[in-house]
Amino acid sequence: MDQFIVQGPSRLEGEVKISKAKNSCLPIMAAGLLCNRPFKLNDLPDLRDIRTMKKLLFGFGVKINDNAFDCSEIHSTYAPYELVKTMRASVLVLGPLLSRFGEAKVSLPGGCAIGSRPIDLHLDGLKKMGAEINVESGYVHAKCSRLKGAKIDLMFPSVGATENLLMAAVFADGETIIENAAREPEIYDLGEFLISLYPQLKIEGLGTSTIKVQGISKHESNESVKYTPIPDRIEASTFIIAGVMTNSNIVIKGCDKDHIRSVTNALEMSQANLKLYDNTIEVLPRNKELTGFNLRTTPYPYFPTDVQAQFMALATMINDTSIISEEIFENRFMHVPELNRMGADIRLNNQTAVIVGGKRLKGAPVMCTDLRASAALVLAGMIADGETRIQRVYHLDRGYDGFENKLNVLGCDITRESSHNLIASL
Ligand code: UD1
C-alpha cells in the first residue's frame, strides 16, 4: 500500500489543469452499454475507478482500446461482487443492461465506509418501469421484456438513481418522468452523451428536478461518436482550497466556475481572495484574515458533500470557530480523528462538527479512510509543520488523476512511497 510523505508548510505557485470528472466518466462509460455504436471519450482521467469500470465492461465483452469502447458484442450481463464491492458506481450498469438486453445480474454494492448506501431508489424506479426484480444471495436479478415509461418520484434526489433511471428510460416504451431528480452537472453531462449517441432522443429538464425522457426503439448504427466529459468540479475545488490554505497565488485551469459556485461563494464569504473567469480560477494571497463558516452539505446546486472534508482541513487553520453539518452520508467524518492527531480541535456531535480553528497543525502519521478524506489529509499536511505520512492513498487514487505530480509542479513537497520500496528499506 502506497503512502504520501508531505513536508510542510508549503507555499504554492503556478498553474494546474483540471482533469475530466470521474463522476461523469463512470456513468457515461456505463451508458455506452446501451448501444453498439463505438464511442471514444476524450481525456479520460487515469484513475483507479476508471480502471475498475473498464474491467467491469471488459467482462461483459466490451472491446476497449485506451479511451475507445465498442459494446457491439456483449456476451454477459453479469456484474460480479469482486468488482462491484470495490466501486459503488458499478451499479450504474444495471439500467443500461436491462434497457438493452432485458436482463442483468448485478451484485449489491453493500455498505461502504461513509455510510450504508442502499440502492432501493434505483430498484423501486426500475420496478415502476415494469422490471421484475429479485434480490437473492447478494445479487440483484432484473428482467423485463421491454421497459415501460413511468412517473417516478424519488424520495431523495439520488445521483446514482437518477442516472440509472435516465439510462433505463432510453429504450422504454413511452415517456419516463423522473421527479425530484438530482440536478448535478454530471447528470446533465450523461444526458448530453445519450443525445450524442441518439440524436433523435428527446430529454427535457436536464439540470432541473423534473427530467422527461421519450423512449425510442433500439436501432443500430456503426458510426463512431466522440465525447468530452465535463471537468472535475471536486478536483477543482480541492486545488482552490489548497491555494487558499497555503495563502498562495495559483491558477486553476480547465474548470467550470458555474459548477463550483457554492464552493467559491463559501470561500469568498470567508474572505478568500479569488478571481473567477469562465474556465479559470485564480487564487490570490489573502488581503484579509479568513473568517469561520457554518456550512451544511446538501444536494446540488448547494454545498457538496464531496468537498466537506477539504473544508474541514481549511477550518482548522482559520482563527475562528466553524461548523459543518453532513446531511448526505451518515458516516462521513472519519477524517476528524486523523486531523485531531495533527493538532486540530474538532468536536463531533452526531452529524455536526465544530472546528475550533487557529491551532497550528504538526505533521503526524495519519491514515486515509475514504477518497475525499484522503485529499483533506494532504491539504492538512501542506499547512502542518514537519512531515506528514499519509497511509492508504489507494483511496485517493480512486479519484484524483496524478494528484502528487500536480502538487509537485505547484511547488509542494510531496512524494509517494510505494509498499515494495518500504519493504526493501527494512
Ligand atoms: C454520487 C457520487 C458521490 C457523491 C454522491 C452525493 C458518483 C459516482 N458518486 O454517489 O461522489 O458523494 O453522489 O453527491 O457520482 N440513497 C438511498 N437509496 C438509494 C440511493 C441513495 O438511500 O437508492 C442515499 C445514500 O445512502 C446517500 C444519499 O442517498 O445517503 C446520496 O446518495 P446518492 O446521491 O445516490 O450518491 P451516489 O450516486 O452513490
XYZ file of C-alpha atoms and ligand atoms in Angstrom:
465
model
C 0.000 0.000 0.000
C 1.454 3.336 -1.066
C 1.819 6.291 1.244
C 2.412 10.006 0.722
C 5.033 11.961 2.583
C 4.274 15.675 2.738
C 6.810 18.151 4.120
C 5.084 21.252 5.346
C 4.435 24.040 5.388
C 4.112 24.675 1.656
C 3.650 27.745 -0.488
C 2.296 27.059 -3.985
C 2.788 28.894 -7.239
C 1.879 28.276 -10.862
C -0.866 26.632 -12.892
C -2.729 23.366 -12.643
C -5.023 21.801 -15.255
C -8.131 20.041 -14.022
C -8.939 16.537 -15.324
C -12.307 15.346 -16.591
C -14.875 14.455 -13.966
C -14.695 10.933 -12.550
C -18.373 11.163 -11.639
C -19.264 11.957 -15.255
C -16.943 9.463 -16.909
C -18.226 6.493 -14.885
C -21.941 6.808 -15.789
C -21.023 7.733 -19.361
C -18.930 4.554 -19.717
C -21.867 2.555 -18.334
C -24.253 4.319 -20.736
C -22.178 3.087 -23.667
C -23.597 -0.383 -22.913
C -26.891 0.841 -24.358
C -25.784 0.590 -27.937
C -23.478 -0.924 -30.495
C -22.113 2.442 -31.619
C -18.399 2.635 -30.899
C -17.509 5.687 -28.848
C -14.396 7.487 -27.733
C -14.129 9.561 -24.569
C -11.632 12.384 -24.878
C -9.204 12.921 -21.981
C -10.461 10.072 -19.823
C -8.635 10.523 -16.495
C -6.195 7.895 -15.274
C -7.955 6.757 -12.094
C -8.455 3.527 -10.228
C -12.274 3.835 -10.542
C -11.980 4.266 -14.316
C -9.824 1.118 -14.492
C -12.404 -0.745 -12.383
C -15.195 0.325 -14.739
C -13.081 -0.804 -17.713
C -12.610 -4.228 -16.075
C -16.341 -4.500 -15.494
C -17.159 -3.558 -19.103
C -14.467 -5.926 -20.409
C -16.189 -8.747 -18.502
C -19.409 -8.068 -20.441
C -17.496 -8.350 -23.738
C -16.822 -4.646 -24.401
C -13.745 -4.116 -26.574
C -11.601 -1.388 -25.075
C -8.652 0.288 -26.709
C -7.359 3.072 -24.491
C -10.283 5.553 -24.458
C -12.253 3.884 -27.255
C -15.104 1.482 -26.468
C -17.029 -0.944 -28.639
C -20.074 -2.515 -26.975
C -21.362 -4.310 -30.099
C -20.642 -7.864 -28.909
C -21.865 -8.201 -25.352
C -21.848 -11.818 -24.147
C -22.590 -11.356 -20.447
C -24.877 -9.216 -18.300
C -23.352 -10.320 -15.013
C -21.567 -7.835 -12.724
C -19.666 -9.831 -10.067
C -19.295 -8.944 -6.405
C -15.471 -8.800 -6.655
C -15.677 -5.718 -8.889
C -18.881 -4.092 -7.616
C -17.677 -4.155 -3.995
C -14.661 -2.008 -4.878
C -16.716 0.698 -6.582
C -20.328 1.535 -5.897
C -20.737 3.239 -9.294
C -20.602 -0.285 -10.830
C -24.304 -0.477 -10.085
C -24.841 2.033 -12.904
C -24.600 -0.807 -15.426
C -27.981 -2.099 -14.235
C -30.167 0.449 -16.086
C -28.429 0.225 -19.478
C -28.083 -3.596 -19.421
C -31.738 -4.010 -18.556
C -32.849 -1.459 -21.136
C -30.877 -3.057 -23.974
C -30.882 -6.785 -23.135
C -33.914 -7.193 -20.861
C -31.817 -8.829 -18.132
C -28.970 -8.188 -15.725
C -27.460 -9.821 -12.662
C -25.591 -7.205 -10.650
C -24.072 -7.611 -7.220
C -25.451 -5.376 -4.474
C -22.745 -2.797 -3.724
C -23.162 -3.235 0.027
C -22.256 -0.576 2.547
C -19.120 1.476 2.348
C -17.029 3.394 4.820
C -19.020 6.639 4.520
C -22.455 5.094 5.013
C -24.856 2.233 4.331
C -25.691 3.493 0.818
C -28.619 1.294 -0.253
C -29.906 1.167 -3.865
C -33.610 0.943 -3.044
C -34.408 4.072 -5.091
C -32.736 2.575 -8.192
C -34.660 -0.684 -7.798
C -38.048 0.895 -6.969
C -37.784 3.083 -10.070
C -36.910 0.140 -12.322
C -39.823 -1.839 -10.853
C -42.143 1.055 -11.710
C -40.858 0.749 -15.272
C -42.006 -2.872 -15.331
C -38.803 -4.701 -14.416
C -39.115 -7.861 -12.386
C -36.516 -7.589 -9.659
C -35.408 -10.204 -7.149
C -32.621 -9.715 -4.671
C -31.088 -13.049 -3.780
C -27.764 -14.080 -2.268
C -26.371 -10.560 -2.566
C -27.307 -10.124 -6.224
C -29.971 -8.106 -7.989
C -31.619 -10.258 -10.665
C -33.509 -7.974 -13.032
C -35.621 -8.997 -16.024
C -38.075 -7.372 -18.380
C -39.402 -7.718 -21.921
C -39.379 -4.009 -22.741
C -39.296 -1.400 -20.006
C -42.304 0.917 -19.917
C -42.222 4.657 -19.426
C -43.384 5.608 -15.913
C -43.636 8.509 -13.497
C -41.075 8.043 -10.750
C -40.925 10.344 -7.752
C -37.602 9.883 -5.967
C -37.790 10.149 -2.165
C -34.342 11.787 -2.297
C -32.555 13.301 -5.321
C -30.075 10.420 -5.546
C -27.407 10.989 -8.183
C -26.955 7.292 -8.955
C -30.691 6.502 -9.052
C -31.344 9.442 -11.407
C -28.547 8.216 -13.702
C -29.673 4.584 -13.705
C -33.279 5.550 -14.450
C -32.271 8.070 -17.121
C -30.307 5.348 -18.928
C -33.064 2.765 -18.438
C -35.593 5.198 -19.951
C -33.778 5.389 -23.309
C -35.408 2.240 -24.746
C -38.521 2.265 -22.571
C -41.878 2.292 -24.285
C -43.303 5.815 -23.838
C -42.424 8.693 -21.569
C -40.481 8.385 -18.320
C -40.737 11.259 -15.861
C -38.244 11.416 -13.008
C -39.456 13.782 -10.276
C -37.140 15.068 -7.550
C -34.274 14.140 -9.876
C -30.707 15.011 -8.936
C -29.526 18.251 -10.576
C -25.773 17.639 -10.535
C -23.821 18.754 -13.638
C -22.811 15.102 -14.132
C -26.489 14.218 -14.787
C -26.617 16.927 -17.444
C -23.415 15.540 -18.947
C -24.797 11.995 -19.047
C -27.917 13.305 -20.806
C -25.768 15.138 -23.369
C -23.787 11.948 -24.016
C -27.010 9.957 -24.514
C -28.190 12.568 -27.024
C -24.864 12.360 -28.844
C -25.380 8.577 -29.130
C -29.020 9.005 -30.183
C -29.646 12.442 -31.700
C -33.379 11.608 -32.023
C -33.663 11.049 -28.248
C -35.757 13.722 -26.519
C -34.717 14.526 -22.969
C -36.228 17.558 -21.258
C -35.296 19.115 -17.943
C -31.680 18.014 -17.522
C -30.248 20.034 -14.654
C -33.724 20.527 -13.132
C -35.627 18.341 -10.686
C -38.040 17.036 -13.351
C -36.496 15.055 -16.181
C -38.674 13.744 -19.018
C -37.421 11.139 -21.481
C -39.319 9.961 -24.556
C -38.149 6.377 -25.063
C -37.014 5.305 -28.519
C -36.823 1.916 -30.187
C -33.459 0.229 -30.426
C -31.613 0.922 -33.575
C -28.243 0.049 -34.984
C -25.501 2.365 -36.158
C -21.802 1.777 -36.585
C -20.872 5.421 -36.803
C -18.397 6.286 -34.089
C -19.130 9.015 -31.513
C -16.577 11.213 -29.737
C -17.438 12.899 -26.469
C -15.589 15.096 -23.989
C -16.875 14.854 -20.401
C -17.085 17.928 -18.160
C -14.201 18.972 -15.863
C -13.993 17.560 -12.361
C -15.575 20.126 -10.038
C -14.376 18.287 -6.928
C -10.761 18.215 -8.083
C -11.019 21.918 -8.988
C -12.474 22.724 -5.556
C -9.681 20.774 -3.847
C -6.974 22.785 -5.648
C -8.722 26.088 -4.915
C -8.818 25.174 -1.223
C -5.126 24.176 -1.405
C -4.324 27.634 -2.754
C -6.391 29.363 -0.057
C -4.918 27.282 2.779
C -1.323 27.898 1.706
C -2.026 31.589 1.040
C -0.666 31.196 -2.475
C -1.111 32.582 -5.954
C -2.177 29.678 -8.189
C -4.228 29.426 -11.365
C -6.668 26.545 -11.795
C -7.348 25.976 -15.484
C -9.912 23.926 -17.373
C -12.679 24.099 -14.769
C -16.242 25.404 -14.983
C -16.880 28.180 -12.478
C -20.654 27.653 -12.643
C -20.292 24.105 -11.318
C -18.448 25.200 -8.188
C -20.360 28.330 -7.317
C -21.412 27.039 -3.875
C -17.756 26.330 -3.077
C -16.344 29.630 -4.321
C -19.209 31.524 -2.622
C -18.401 29.854 0.698
C -14.697 30.649 0.285
C -15.387 34.275 -0.620
C -17.708 34.622 2.382
C -14.702 33.523 4.460
C -12.650 36.318 2.838
C -10.636 34.138 0.437
C -9.228 36.181 -2.436
C -10.408 34.564 -5.703
C -10.730 35.757 -9.271
C -13.288 33.814 -11.299
C -13.181 33.535 -15.075
C -15.299 31.125 -17.160
C -12.808 28.249 -17.280
C -10.107 29.532 -14.968
C -9.977 30.424 -11.301
C -7.122 32.328 -9.780
C -6.393 32.114 -6.065
C -4.537 35.143 -4.736
C -2.842 35.666 -1.393
C -5.431 36.999 1.020
C -5.674 40.639 1.926
C -7.967 39.999 4.921
C -7.908 37.402 7.669
C -10.018 34.316 6.898
C -13.223 34.006 8.909
C -15.028 30.887 10.153
C -18.066 29.436 8.380
C -21.248 27.499 9.031
C -21.983 25.009 6.264
C -24.208 22.042 5.634
C -23.846 19.594 2.790
C -26.897 19.300 0.553
C -27.632 18.118 -2.996
C -26.506 20.282 -5.935
C -26.615 23.228 -6.502
C -25.829 23.625 -2.793
C -22.683 22.727 -0.905
C -21.282 19.301 -1.983
C -20.567 16.509 0.453
C -17.528 15.653 -1.681
C -15.846 18.904 -0.563
C -16.797 18.669 3.115
C -13.556 17.021 4.287
C -11.392 19.555 2.434
C -13.321 22.437 4.071
C -12.728 20.776 7.433
C -8.966 20.913 6.784
C -9.338 24.597 5.868
C -11.356 25.327 9.042
C -8.534 24.016 11.249
C -6.296 26.944 10.239
C -8.862 29.755 10.495
C -8.587 31.766 13.680
C -12.285 31.352 14.379
C -14.889 28.651 15.019
C -16.555 26.887 12.084
C -19.467 24.466 11.967
C -20.022 21.787 9.329
C -23.130 19.582 9.178
C -23.051 16.491 6.965
C -26.548 15.787 5.662
C -25.916 13.376 2.785
C -23.944 10.496 4.330
C -24.270 9.253 7.885
C -20.608 8.395 8.477
C -18.529 10.904 6.596
C -16.421 12.323 9.411
C -13.690 9.695 9.562
C -11.044 12.323 8.786
C -11.842 14.057 12.104
C -9.724 11.820 14.388
C -6.894 11.991 11.818
C -6.976 15.814 11.705
C -7.117 15.868 15.507
C -3.966 13.678 15.574
C -2.270 16.559 13.762
C -3.326 19.005 16.468
C -6.736 20.184 15.223
C -9.557 20.804 17.688
C -12.663 19.281 16.113
C -15.593 18.080 18.197
C -18.354 15.897 16.808
C -21.972 15.906 17.806
C -23.850 13.413 15.633
C -23.804 14.826 12.108
C -22.278 18.165 13.092
C -18.619 19.040 13.546
C -17.483 22.099 15.462
C -13.988 23.161 14.478
C -12.157 25.489 16.822
C -9.582 26.748 14.356
C -6.289 28.534 14.649
C -4.320 25.706 16.264
C -1.061 25.193 14.372
C -1.033 21.661 12.873
C 2.008 19.404 13.272
C 2.980 16.642 10.856
C 1.976 13.147 12.034
C 1.347 9.672 10.638
C -2.294 9.543 9.513
C -4.489 7.171 7.573
C -6.847 7.738 4.633
C -10.308 6.368 5.211
C -12.082 7.366 2.002
C -11.442 9.277 -1.202
C -12.153 12.883 -0.163
C -10.876 12.374 3.396
C -7.531 11.498 1.773
C -7.433 14.831 -0.043
C -8.206 16.628 3.233
C -5.215 14.959 4.900
C -2.887 16.047 2.088
C -4.186 19.627 2.466
C -3.620 19.457 6.217
C -0.088 18.105 5.624
C 0.615 21.116 3.397
C -0.006 23.599 6.214
C 1.431 21.485 9.042
C 4.942 21.917 10.431
C 7.175 18.983 9.551
C 6.489 15.621 7.980
C 3.036 14.098 7.499
C 2.923 10.446 6.435
C -0.405 9.640 4.819
C -1.109 5.926 4.584
C -3.555 4.031 2.358
C -3.511 6.522 -0.514
C -5.227 3.918 -2.694
C -8.417 5.697 -1.604
C -7.126 8.927 -3.158
C -6.021 7.138 -6.340
C -9.686 6.268 -6.987
C -10.490 9.864 -7.848
C -7.503 12.203 -8.305
C -5.526 11.902 -11.536
C -1.800 12.493 -10.859
C -2.517 14.382 -7.630
C 1.015 14.384 -6.247
C 2.524 15.289 -9.646
C 0.185 18.260 -9.999
C 1.055 19.374 -6.463
C 4.798 18.915 -7.115
C 4.570 21.193 -10.145
C 2.921 23.814 -7.899
C 5.861 23.543 -5.503
C 4.502 21.261 -2.792
C 6.981 18.798 -1.315
C 5.001 15.570 -1.615
C 6.390 12.144 -2.506
C 4.834 8.739 -2.946
C 6.486 5.817 -1.259
C 5.307 2.539 -2.679
C 4.974 -0.509 -0.476
C 7.721 -2.501 -2.195
C 10.193 0.362 -1.591
C 9.178 0.338 2.060
C 9.749 -3.391 2.381
C 13.096 -3.116 0.584
C 14.217 -0.423 3.018
C 13.565 -2.642 6.083
C -22.707 10.178 -6.055
C -21.233 10.475 -6.255
C -20.545 10.720 -4.923
C -21.272 11.799 -4.129
C -22.770 11.490 -4.031
C -23.572 12.618 -3.392
C -20.716 9.206 -8.248
C -20.005 8.048 -8.861
N -20.625 9.333 -6.913
O -22.803 8.974 -5.309
O -19.205 11.126 -5.179
O -20.745 11.876 -2.827
O -23.313 11.275 -5.362
O -23.376 13.791 -4.064
O -21.321 10.008 -8.933
N -29.539 6.656 -1.129
C -30.536 5.812 -0.677
N -31.091 4.942 -1.571
C -30.707 4.880 -2.879
C -29.690 5.747 -3.322
C -29.114 6.635 -2.421
O -30.918 5.840 0.497
O -31.246 4.060 -3.641
C -28.890 7.595 -0.170
C -27.415 7.241 0.048
O -27.255 6.227 1.031
C -26.834 8.567 0.481
C -27.663 9.579 -0.322
O -28.846 8.891 -0.733
O -27.037 8.773 1.851
C -26.938 10.136 -1.539
O -26.632 9.085 -2.423
P -26.531 9.276 -3.997
O -26.933 10.662 -4.375
O -27.228 8.145 -4.644
O -24.967 9.141 -4.213
P -24.199 8.204 -5.224
O -24.857 8.230 -6.552
O -23.927 6.898 -4.593
